[in-house]
Short mmCIF file of C-alpha atoms in Angstrom, two decimals:
data_model
loop_
_atom_site.label_atom_id
_atom_site.label_comp_id
_atom_site.label_asym_id
_atom_site.label_seq_id
_atom_site.Cartn_x
_atom_site.Cartn_y
_atom_site.Cartn_z
CA MET A 10 -3.00 -23.16 17.33
CA ALA A 11 -1.84 -26.91 16.95
CA ALA A 12 1.45 -27.68 17.79
CA ILE A 13 2.74 -29.70 14.66
CA THR A 14 6.27 -30.50 13.91
CA SER A 15 7.97 -28.94 10.93
CA SER A 16 8.52 -31.96 8.94
CA ASN A 17 5.34 -33.13 9.21
CA LEU A 18 3.53 -30.13 8.07
CA ALA A 19 6.11 -29.99 5.32
CA ASN A 20 5.25 -33.50 4.09
CA ARG A 21 1.36 -32.81 3.92
CA LEU A 22 1.92 -29.35 2.39
CA GLU A 23 3.98 -31.00 -0.28
CA SER A 24 1.17 -33.53 -0.64
CA ILE A 25 -0.89 -30.70 -2.14
CA VAL A 26 1.06 -28.17 -3.65
CA GLY A 27 3.78 -30.28 -5.06
CA THR A 28 7.64 -31.46 -4.31
CA GLY A 29 9.71 -28.31 -4.13
CA HIS A 30 7.17 -25.81 -3.44
CA VAL A 31 7.31 -26.09 0.35
CA ARG A 32 10.49 -23.84 1.84
CA ALA A 33 11.91 -21.82 4.50
CA PRO A 34 11.30 -17.80 4.15
CA ILE A 35 13.77 -15.79 2.86
CA ASN A 36 14.47 -12.15 3.22
CA SER A 37 10.95 -10.33 4.42
CA GLU A 38 9.30 -13.81 4.64
CA VAL A 39 11.31 -14.71 7.64
CA ARG A 40 9.31 -12.14 10.15
CA ALA A 41 6.13 -13.34 8.41
CA ALA A 42 5.83 -16.71 8.38
CA ASN A 43 7.61 -20.33 9.81
CA MET A 44 6.98 -21.88 6.30
CA ILE A 45 6.30 -21.15 2.89
CA ALA A 46 3.82 -22.72 0.35
CA GLU A 47 3.83 -21.97 -3.15
CA PRO A 48 0.67 -23.18 -4.56
CA ALA A 49 -0.04 -23.05 -8.49
CA ALA A 50 -3.63 -23.10 -8.45
CA VAL A 51 -6.80 -21.82 -6.65
CA GLU A 52 -7.96 -25.67 -5.91
CA GLU A 53 -4.83 -25.99 -3.90
CA ILE A 54 -5.33 -22.73 -1.95
CA CYS A 55 -8.74 -24.09 -1.07
CA GLU A 56 -7.22 -27.51 0.08
CA LEU A 57 -4.42 -25.64 2.07
CA VAL A 58 -7.15 -23.61 3.61
CA ARG A 59 -9.43 -26.59 4.64
CA MET A 60 -6.11 -28.35 6.51
CA CYS A 61 -5.39 -25.35 8.19
CA GLU A 62 -8.80 -24.99 9.66
CA THR A 63 -8.82 -28.67 10.63
CA ASP A 64 -5.78 -28.80 12.48
CA ARG A 65 -5.90 -24.80 13.64
CA ILE A 66 -2.91 -23.85 11.72
CA ALA A 67 -2.49 -19.96 11.22
CA LEU A 68 -1.97 -18.87 7.82
CA ALA A 69 -1.21 -15.48 5.85
CA PRO A 70 -0.95 -14.58 2.03
CA VAL A 71 2.07 -13.27 1.30
CA GLY A 72 3.68 -11.42 -1.83
CA ALA A 73 6.98 -10.04 -0.88
CA ALA A 74 5.97 -10.20 2.64
CA ARG A 75 7.11 -6.34 3.08
CA SER A 76 3.85 -5.13 4.86
CA LEU A 77 3.71 -8.20 6.64
CA SER A 78 7.45 -8.43 8.16
CA GLY A 79 7.09 -4.85 9.16
CA ILE A 80 4.00 -5.65 11.47
CA ARG A 81 3.38 -8.92 12.54
CA ARG A 82 4.51 -9.43 16.25
CA SER A 83 5.41 -13.09 15.65
CA PRO A 84 5.38 -15.12 12.45
CA VAL A 85 2.36 -17.24 11.42
CA ALA A 86 2.67 -21.18 11.02
CA LEU A 87 2.18 -20.69 7.14
CA GLY A 88 3.03 -18.25 4.67
CA ILE A 89 1.24 -18.88 1.33
CA SER A 90 2.95 -17.39 -1.47
CA MET A 91 1.09 -16.41 -4.42
CA THR A 92 4.16 -16.51 -6.72
CA ARG A 93 3.10 -18.93 -8.97
CA LEU A 94 -0.69 -17.55 -9.47
CA THR A 95 0.65 -14.81 -12.13
CA ARG A 96 -1.79 -15.18 -15.03
CA ILE A 97 -3.48 -12.27 -16.80
CA VAL A 98 -6.71 -13.52 -16.96
CA ALA A 99 -8.51 -11.49 -19.30
CA ARG A 100 -7.87 -7.61 -20.89
CA GLU A 101 -10.33 -5.72 -22.16
CA PRO A 102 -8.70 -2.61 -23.96
CA HIS A 103 -11.74 -0.89 -25.11
CA ASP A 104 -13.56 -1.50 -21.94
CA MET A 105 -10.40 -0.30 -20.07
CA THR A 106 -10.36 -3.08 -17.80
CA VAL A 107 -8.01 -5.94 -16.82
CA VAL A 108 -8.54 -9.29 -14.56
CA ALA A 109 -5.25 -11.00 -13.00
CA GLU A 110 -4.20 -13.58 -10.38
CA SER A 111 -3.25 -11.72 -7.37
CA GLY A 112 0.61 -13.04 -7.41
CA ILE A 113 1.44 -10.70 -10.60
CA THR A 114 3.20 -7.91 -9.50
CA VAL A 115 2.11 -4.23 -10.45
CA GLY A 116 5.22 -3.67 -12.46
CA ALA A 117 4.55 -6.79 -14.60
CA LEU A 118 0.83 -6.27 -15.29
CA ASN A 119 1.85 -2.45 -16.38
CA ASP A 120 4.29 -4.08 -18.64
CA ALA A 121 2.06 -6.13 -20.11
CA MET A 122 -0.35 -3.54 -20.88
CA ALA A 123 1.96 -0.95 -22.12
CA SER A 124 1.56 -2.06 -25.98
CA ALA A 125 -2.11 -0.64 -25.45
CA ARG A 126 -0.84 2.39 -23.98
CA GLN A 127 -2.60 1.58 -20.49
CA ARG A 128 -1.78 1.02 -17.02
CA LEU A 129 -3.00 0.34 -13.57
CA PRO A 130 -2.23 3.70 -12.40
CA VAL A 131 -1.27 3.04 -8.78
CA ASP A 132 1.98 3.60 -8.03
CA PRO A 133 3.55 1.80 -4.77
CA CYS A 134 7.08 1.41 -3.65
CA ASN A 135 8.99 -0.47 -6.13
CA PRO A 136 5.98 -2.35 -7.85
CA ALA A 137 8.08 -4.59 -9.40
CA MET A 138 7.71 -6.41 -6.06
CA THR A 139 4.13 -5.16 -5.13
CA THR A 140 1.62 -8.16 -5.87
CA LEU A 141 -1.90 -7.29 -6.76
CA GLY A 142 -2.90 -9.35 -3.71
CA SER A 143 -0.48 -6.98 -1.47
CA LEU A 144 -1.80 -4.03 -3.30
CA VAL A 145 -5.27 -4.64 -2.25
CA CYS A 146 -5.20 -6.12 0.96
CA ALA A 147 -2.43 -3.69 2.29
CA ALA A 148 -3.65 -0.79 0.65
CA HIS A 149 -0.63 0.43 -0.87
CA SER A 150 -0.55 3.45 -3.10
CA GLY A 151 1.81 6.13 -3.99
CA PRO A 152 2.23 9.89 -5.61
CA LEU A 153 -0.53 9.20 -8.15
CA ARG A 154 -3.27 8.91 -5.56
CA LEU A 155 -3.58 12.74 -6.08
CA ALA A 156 -4.80 12.07 -9.77
CA GLU A 157 -5.58 8.55 -9.88
CA GLY A 158 -6.96 7.73 -6.50
CA THR A 159 -5.99 4.35 -4.93
CA SER A 160 -6.57 0.42 -5.63
CA ARG A 161 -9.69 0.88 -3.48
CA ASP A 162 -11.00 3.56 -6.24
CA LEU A 163 -10.06 1.24 -9.42
CA LEU A 164 -10.90 -2.11 -7.86
CA ILE A 165 -14.46 -3.36 -9.28
CA GLY A 166 -13.98 -7.21 -8.92
CA VAL A 167 -12.49 -9.61 -6.44
CA ARG A 168 -12.20 -13.58 -6.24
CA LEU A 169 -11.05 -15.01 -2.64
CA VAL A 170 -10.62 -18.06 -0.94
CA GLY A 171 -12.22 -17.99 2.66
CA HIS A 172 -14.01 -20.14 5.56
CA GLY A 173 -13.95 -24.10 4.30
CA GLY A 174 -11.93 -23.44 1.66
CA ASN A 175 -14.86 -21.81 -0.39
CA VAL A 176 -14.20 -19.66 -3.51
CA VAL A 177 -16.03 -16.21 -2.99
CA HIS A 178 -16.70 -13.74 -5.77
CA GLY A 179 -17.78 -10.02 -5.17
CA GLY A 180 -18.11 -7.44 -8.05
CA GLY A 181 -17.65 -8.20 -11.71
CA ARG A 182 -15.57 -7.57 -15.14
CA VAL A 183 -17.58 -4.35 -15.82
CA VAL A 184 -17.35 -1.00 -14.52
CA LYS A 185 -21.05 -0.41 -13.86
CA ASN A 186 -21.60 -3.44 -11.67
CA VAL A 187 -23.61 -3.40 -8.53
CA ALA A 188 -24.37 -7.18 -7.83
CA GLY A 189 -23.58 -8.87 -4.55
CA TYR A 190 -21.77 -7.99 -1.37
CA ASP A 191 -19.25 -5.22 -1.79
CA LEU A 192 -16.54 -7.65 -1.16
CA MET A 193 -13.71 -4.85 -2.67
CA LYS A 194 -14.17 -2.41 -0.23
CA LEU A 195 -14.26 -4.88 2.57
CA MET A 196 -11.00 -6.51 1.46
CA GLY A 197 -9.13 -3.33 0.88
CA GLY A 198 -6.69 -2.97 3.56
CA SER A 199 -7.67 -6.11 5.52
CA PHE A 200 -4.21 -7.41 5.36
CA GLY A 201 -5.19 -11.18 4.70
CA THR A 202 -7.41 -11.30 7.87
CA LEU A 203 -10.63 -12.32 6.02
CA GLY A 204 -9.27 -14.42 3.22
CA ILE A 205 -6.86 -15.27 0.64
CA VAL A 206 -7.37 -12.97 -2.66
CA THR A 207 -6.98 -15.03 -5.85
CA GLU A 208 -7.90 -12.64 -8.69
CA ALA A 209 -8.53 -8.88 -8.90
CA THR A 210 -10.41 -6.83 -11.42
CA PHE A 211 -9.51 -3.52 -11.75
CA LYS A 212 -10.38 -0.41 -13.95
CA VAL A 213 -7.11 0.81 -15.98
CA ARG A 214 -6.18 4.21 -17.64
CA PRO A 215 -4.44 5.71 -20.75
CA ILE A 216 -0.82 6.20 -20.28
CA PRO A 217 -0.30 9.95 -20.53
CA PRO A 218 1.80 11.16 -23.63
CA GLU A 219 4.20 13.21 -21.56
CA TYR A 220 5.11 13.35 -17.79
CA CYS A 221 7.11 16.33 -16.50
CA LEU A 222 8.19 17.19 -12.67
CA ALA A 223 8.66 20.80 -11.04
CA ILE A 224 11.19 20.48 -8.28
CA VAL A 225 11.14 23.18 -5.92
CA PRO A 226 13.43 24.26 -2.86
CA PHE A 227 12.14 25.92 0.33
CA ALA A 228 13.83 26.79 3.61
CA LEU A 229 10.59 26.51 5.86
CA ALA A 230 7.90 23.91 5.66
CA THR A 231 5.31 26.47 5.83
CA ASP A 232 6.39 28.12 2.83
CA ALA A 233 6.06 24.56 1.14
CA PHE A 234 2.71 23.99 2.13
CA ALA A 235 1.59 27.54 1.14
CA ALA A 236 2.91 26.75 -2.59
CA VAL A 237 1.13 23.83 -2.35
CA TYR A 238 -2.16 25.11 -1.72
CA ILE A 239 -1.55 27.23 -4.43
CA LEU A 240 -0.83 24.91 -7.02
CA ASN A 241 -3.67 22.40 -5.92
CA ASP A 242 -6.19 24.78 -6.55
CA ALA A 243 -4.65 26.06 -9.83
CA LEU A 244 -3.96 23.14 -11.61
CA PRO A 245 -4.80 19.57 -11.93
CA LEU A 246 -1.58 17.86 -11.08
CA SER A 247 -0.54 14.26 -11.35
CA ASN A 248 1.02 14.44 -7.96
CA LEU A 249 2.13 17.03 -5.24
CA GLU A 250 4.55 16.32 -2.37
CA ILE A 251 6.91 17.98 0.16
CA LEU A 252 9.74 15.85 1.25
CA SER A 253 11.39 16.96 4.70
CA PRO A 254 15.22 17.22 5.33
CA ALA A 255 16.23 13.42 5.57
CA LEU A 256 14.42 12.69 2.41
CA THR A 257 15.89 15.90 0.28
CA THR A 258 19.09 14.33 -0.14
CA ARG A 259 18.00 11.66 -2.37
CA PHE A 260 17.57 14.40 -4.65
CA ASN A 261 21.16 15.96 -4.00
CA SER A 262 19.50 18.79 -2.57
CA THR A 263 20.80 21.02 0.25
CA SER A 264 17.57 22.80 0.92
CA PRO A 265 15.74 21.59 3.78
CA PHE A 266 12.50 20.99 2.06
CA LEU A 267 11.44 20.35 -1.23
CA LEU A 268 8.25 20.55 -3.23
CA LEU A 269 7.61 18.16 -6.06
CA ALA A 270 4.90 18.80 -8.62
CA GLY A 271 4.07 16.45 -11.49
CA PHE A 272 1.78 17.27 -14.18
CA SER A 273 0.77 14.97 -17.44
CA GLY A 274 -0.71 15.21 -20.62
CA GLY A 275 -0.13 16.36 -24.52
CA PRO A 276 2.46 18.90 -25.41
CA LEU A 277 -0.33 21.98 -25.15
CA GLU A 278 -1.22 20.87 -21.48
CA ILE A 279 2.17 20.33 -20.50
CA GLY A 280 3.24 24.00 -21.89
CA TYR A 281 0.45 25.24 -20.14
CA GLN A 282 1.06 23.93 -17.21
CA ALA A 283 4.66 24.46 -16.99
CA GLU A 284 4.14 28.19 -17.80
CA ARG A 285 1.51 28.38 -14.90
CA ILE A 286 4.00 26.64 -12.40
CA ARG A 287 6.71 29.16 -13.14
CA ASP A 288 4.15 31.99 -12.50
CA LEU A 289 2.79 30.69 -9.57
CA LEU A 290 6.29 29.92 -7.99
CA ILE A 291 7.75 33.01 -9.43
CA ALA A 292 10.17 30.81 -11.53
CA ARG A 293 11.98 29.12 -8.33
CA GLY A 294 13.44 25.61 -9.01
CA GLU A 295 13.52 23.49 -11.88
CA ILE A 296 11.21 21.49 -14.41
CA PHE A 297 12.35 18.22 -15.53
CA ASP A 298 11.04 16.18 -18.72
CA GLY A 299 11.53 12.83 -20.35
CA ALA A 300 14.18 10.44 -18.52
CA ALA A 301 15.12 13.34 -16.08
CA ALA A 302 11.47 13.69 -14.96
CA SER A 303 10.67 9.71 -14.67
CA LYS A 304 13.97 8.86 -12.71
CA SER A 305 13.07 11.84 -10.31
CA TYR A 306 9.40 10.39 -9.60
CA GLU A 307 10.71 6.97 -9.26
CA LEU A 308 13.00 8.22 -6.54
CA LEU A 309 9.95 9.77 -4.99
CA ARG A 310 7.94 7.06 -5.22
CA ASP A 311 10.24 4.02 -4.09
CA ILE A 312 10.98 5.38 -0.60
CA ASP A 313 11.17 2.31 1.40
CA PHE A 314 9.11 3.35 4.71
CA TYR A 315 9.32 -0.29 5.65
CA SER A 316 13.11 -0.17 6.12
CA TYR A 317 12.88 2.50 8.94
CA PRO A 318 13.16 1.36 12.80
CA LEU A 319 9.45 3.34 13.03
CA SER A 320 7.06 4.57 10.41
CA ALA A 321 3.67 5.40 10.06
CA GLN A 322 0.98 6.91 7.57
CA ILE A 323 -0.97 9.76 8.78
CA ALA A 324 -4.70 10.87 6.86
CA VAL A 325 -6.01 14.17 7.76
CA PRO A 326 -8.09 16.90 6.09
CA PRO A 327 -5.25 18.58 3.67
CA VAL A 328 -5.66 21.84 5.14
CA HIS A 329 -4.58 20.44 8.71
CA LEU A 330 -1.68 18.31 7.22
CA ALA A 331 1.22 21.09 7.83
CA ARG A 332 0.01 21.48 11.49
CA VAL A 333 -0.11 18.12 11.96
CA LEU A 334 3.36 17.08 10.43
CA GLU A 335 5.17 20.09 12.61
CA ALA A 336 3.28 18.47 15.94
CA CYS A 337 4.46 15.19 14.79
CA GLY A 338 8.24 16.26 14.78
CA ALA A 339 9.43 13.87 12.64
CA ASP A 340 10.71 13.74 8.91
CA PHE A 341 8.21 12.89 6.49
CA ARG A 342 6.78 12.57 2.66
CA ALA A 343 3.62 14.29 2.61
CA HIS A 344 1.15 13.86 -0.29
CA ALA A 345 -0.05 17.19 0.21
CA GLY A 346 -2.71 17.69 -2.35
CA THR A 347 -4.69 14.60 -0.43
CA GLY A 348 -3.84 15.01 3.39
CA VAL A 349 -1.82 11.78 3.51
CA ALA A 350 1.63 11.50 4.82
CA GLN A 351 4.36 8.97 5.90
CA VAL A 352 6.29 9.96 8.87
CA PHE A 353 9.40 8.09 10.25
CA SER A 354 12.30 7.88 12.72
CA ALA A 355 15.57 6.65 11.19
CA ASP A 356 16.75 5.95 14.73
CA GLU A 357 16.54 2.62 17.08
CA GLN A 358 14.31 3.42 19.96
CA SER A 359 13.64 1.76 23.19
CA SER A 360 10.15 0.51 23.48
CA GLU A 361 9.33 3.51 26.29
CA ALA A 362 10.84 6.14 23.55
CA ALA A 363 8.78 4.41 20.86
CA VAL A 364 5.67 4.47 22.78
CA LYS A 365 5.93 8.27 23.56
CA THR A 366 6.67 8.90 19.73
CA VAL A 367 3.83 6.95 18.42
CA MET A 368 1.82 8.69 20.91
CA ARG A 369 2.75 12.20 19.84
CA TRP A 370 2.08 11.29 16.14
CA ARG A 371 -1.18 9.67 16.88
CA GLU A 372 -2.47 12.76 19.15
CA ALA A 373 -1.27 14.98 16.36
CA ALA A 374 -3.45 13.01 14.17
CA HIS A 375 -6.54 12.94 16.22
CA SER A 376 -6.44 16.85 16.94
CA ALA A 377 -7.41 17.22 13.03
CA ARG A 378 -9.85 14.49 13.33
CA GLY A 379 -7.86 12.14 11.36
CA ASN A 380 -5.88 8.47 11.69
CA LEU A 381 -2.43 7.07 11.92
CA ARG A 382 -1.49 3.48 11.51
CA LEU A 383 2.33 2.05 12.07
CA LEU A 384 3.57 1.08 8.66
CA ALA A 385 6.81 -0.77 10.52
CA ALA A 386 8.34 -1.13 13.83
CA ALA A 387 11.47 -2.83 14.71
CA PRO A 388 10.87 -6.40 16.28
CA ALA A 389 12.09 -5.20 19.67
CA ILE A 390 9.67 -2.83 20.17
CA ARG A 391 6.33 -4.35 18.51
CA ASP A 392 5.02 -5.65 21.55
CA SER A 393 4.48 -2.30 23.02
CA LEU A 394 2.89 -0.43 20.32
CA GLU A 395 -0.84 -0.37 18.89
CA PHE A 396 -0.33 -0.73 15.40
CA PHE A 397 -3.65 0.46 14.31
CA ASP A 398 -5.93 3.48 15.80
CA MET A 399 -8.72 2.11 18.12
CA PRO A 400 -12.14 2.97 16.42
CA ASN A 401 -15.49 3.14 18.64
CA ASP A 402 -16.93 0.58 20.24
CA GLY A 403 -19.85 0.00 17.72
CA ALA A 404 -17.12 -0.15 14.68
CA LEU A 405 -15.09 -2.61 16.75
CA THR A 406 -17.73 -4.79 17.38
CA LEU A 407 -18.93 -5.00 14.08
CA MET A 408 -15.14 -5.50 12.81
CA ARG A 409 -15.15 -8.71 15.21
CA ARG A 410 -18.36 -9.69 13.88
CA LEU A 411 -17.18 -9.60 10.52
CA LYS A 412 -14.09 -11.46 11.40
CA ALA A 413 -16.21 -14.05 13.26
CA ALA A 414 -18.26 -14.65 10.07
CA PHE A 415 -15.51 -14.82 7.48
CA ASP A 416 -13.05 -16.60 9.64
CA PRO A 417 -14.64 -18.69 12.34
CA ALA A 418 -11.35 -20.87 12.79
CA GLY A 419 -9.29 -17.66 13.08
CA ILE A 420 -6.60 -19.10 11.07
CA PHE A 421 -6.39 -15.85 8.45
CA ASN A 422 -3.45 -13.73 9.75
CA PRO A 423 -4.56 -13.58 13.36
CA GLY A 424 -3.72 -10.91 15.71
CA CYS A 425 -2.98 -8.42 12.86
CA PHE A 426 -5.52 -5.88 12.46
CA VAL A 427 -7.37 -3.51 14.53
CA GLY A 428 -8.01 -4.53 18.22
CA GLY A 429 -5.96 -7.59 17.86
CA ILE A 430 -7.96 -9.29 15.11
#
């Protein structure tokens, strides 16, 4: 990338985005980018991209920068903050769709739709800090993935700024839309390496009338997972998690493991499911409703795995998850009904120890034909770690061709994806 003085770059950026909208990074942004620009319009982003391509300046879109701050080995020159692109472009309550700019947070979007009793039911950690762009490109999700899926399942349209500062559209504003390249799937989990998402269209869902949460203690993980399989087969639950000892303290529990089963619906559905849970688990644990259920759910949702010195996400067939987590030998939050879990180490590790730890986690995931990607690693150990699983040669070649096609100048968040893409 070109060597350009900070003052010169700042002046050029201000000529595009305006005085007062180029600044030093703060908080998590410090590890993601050396300088932050805050465009107010798509046209400004287009101009920024053209400038960066001409001068070979590496850039990355940022929301709160939690994801990038956890995995970038060194900051990019320029972070493009989406904080000024927060409009809801269109709402269609009858069609149950919403179009919004990528800088709006999940929390703010859901607050705006609450009057229509609708929501985007993707629940990342701290939705008030998670922008739609981050939701899509960093593939965030939470406990509700069991019942509602992920952003990938709900995204039906996308708009992005790509190579040459060109604006590209994919999908549309209606659910039954099959026109064009499937950019939605391509941008999901791309970490900003193919372009800058500026607008997204989602299917939305009705807000359930009531939500309850059963919290059940277990002495052994095997018993907790056995209960999960029973519940998951018997009931249409909203979420179904198991927490290991390091996380059960969030719920003032002294038990080594907790099972948390959420269920939603009207009064009759809630009553039936509560009774079935009591029968299936032989009346163990407690069932919370109202504000107590919501508070406990938020404690479960808002576990910040980016704050740990080493954390990763595993995805395996659900039937193998208990065995894989035992082989990992780490603390975890398991979305037990879907086979996804976050594992972490709360202790600082040397580079050598971290390599061994990640190798053990990765081998455990691969033994079940699953995969693992690191969510975060302390800066001192990042250079020694592979953040993503390596695909086979054919898949990696295809990924590199896509990167070359979408980003021939190599400016979009370089080195932050599979195989150093």
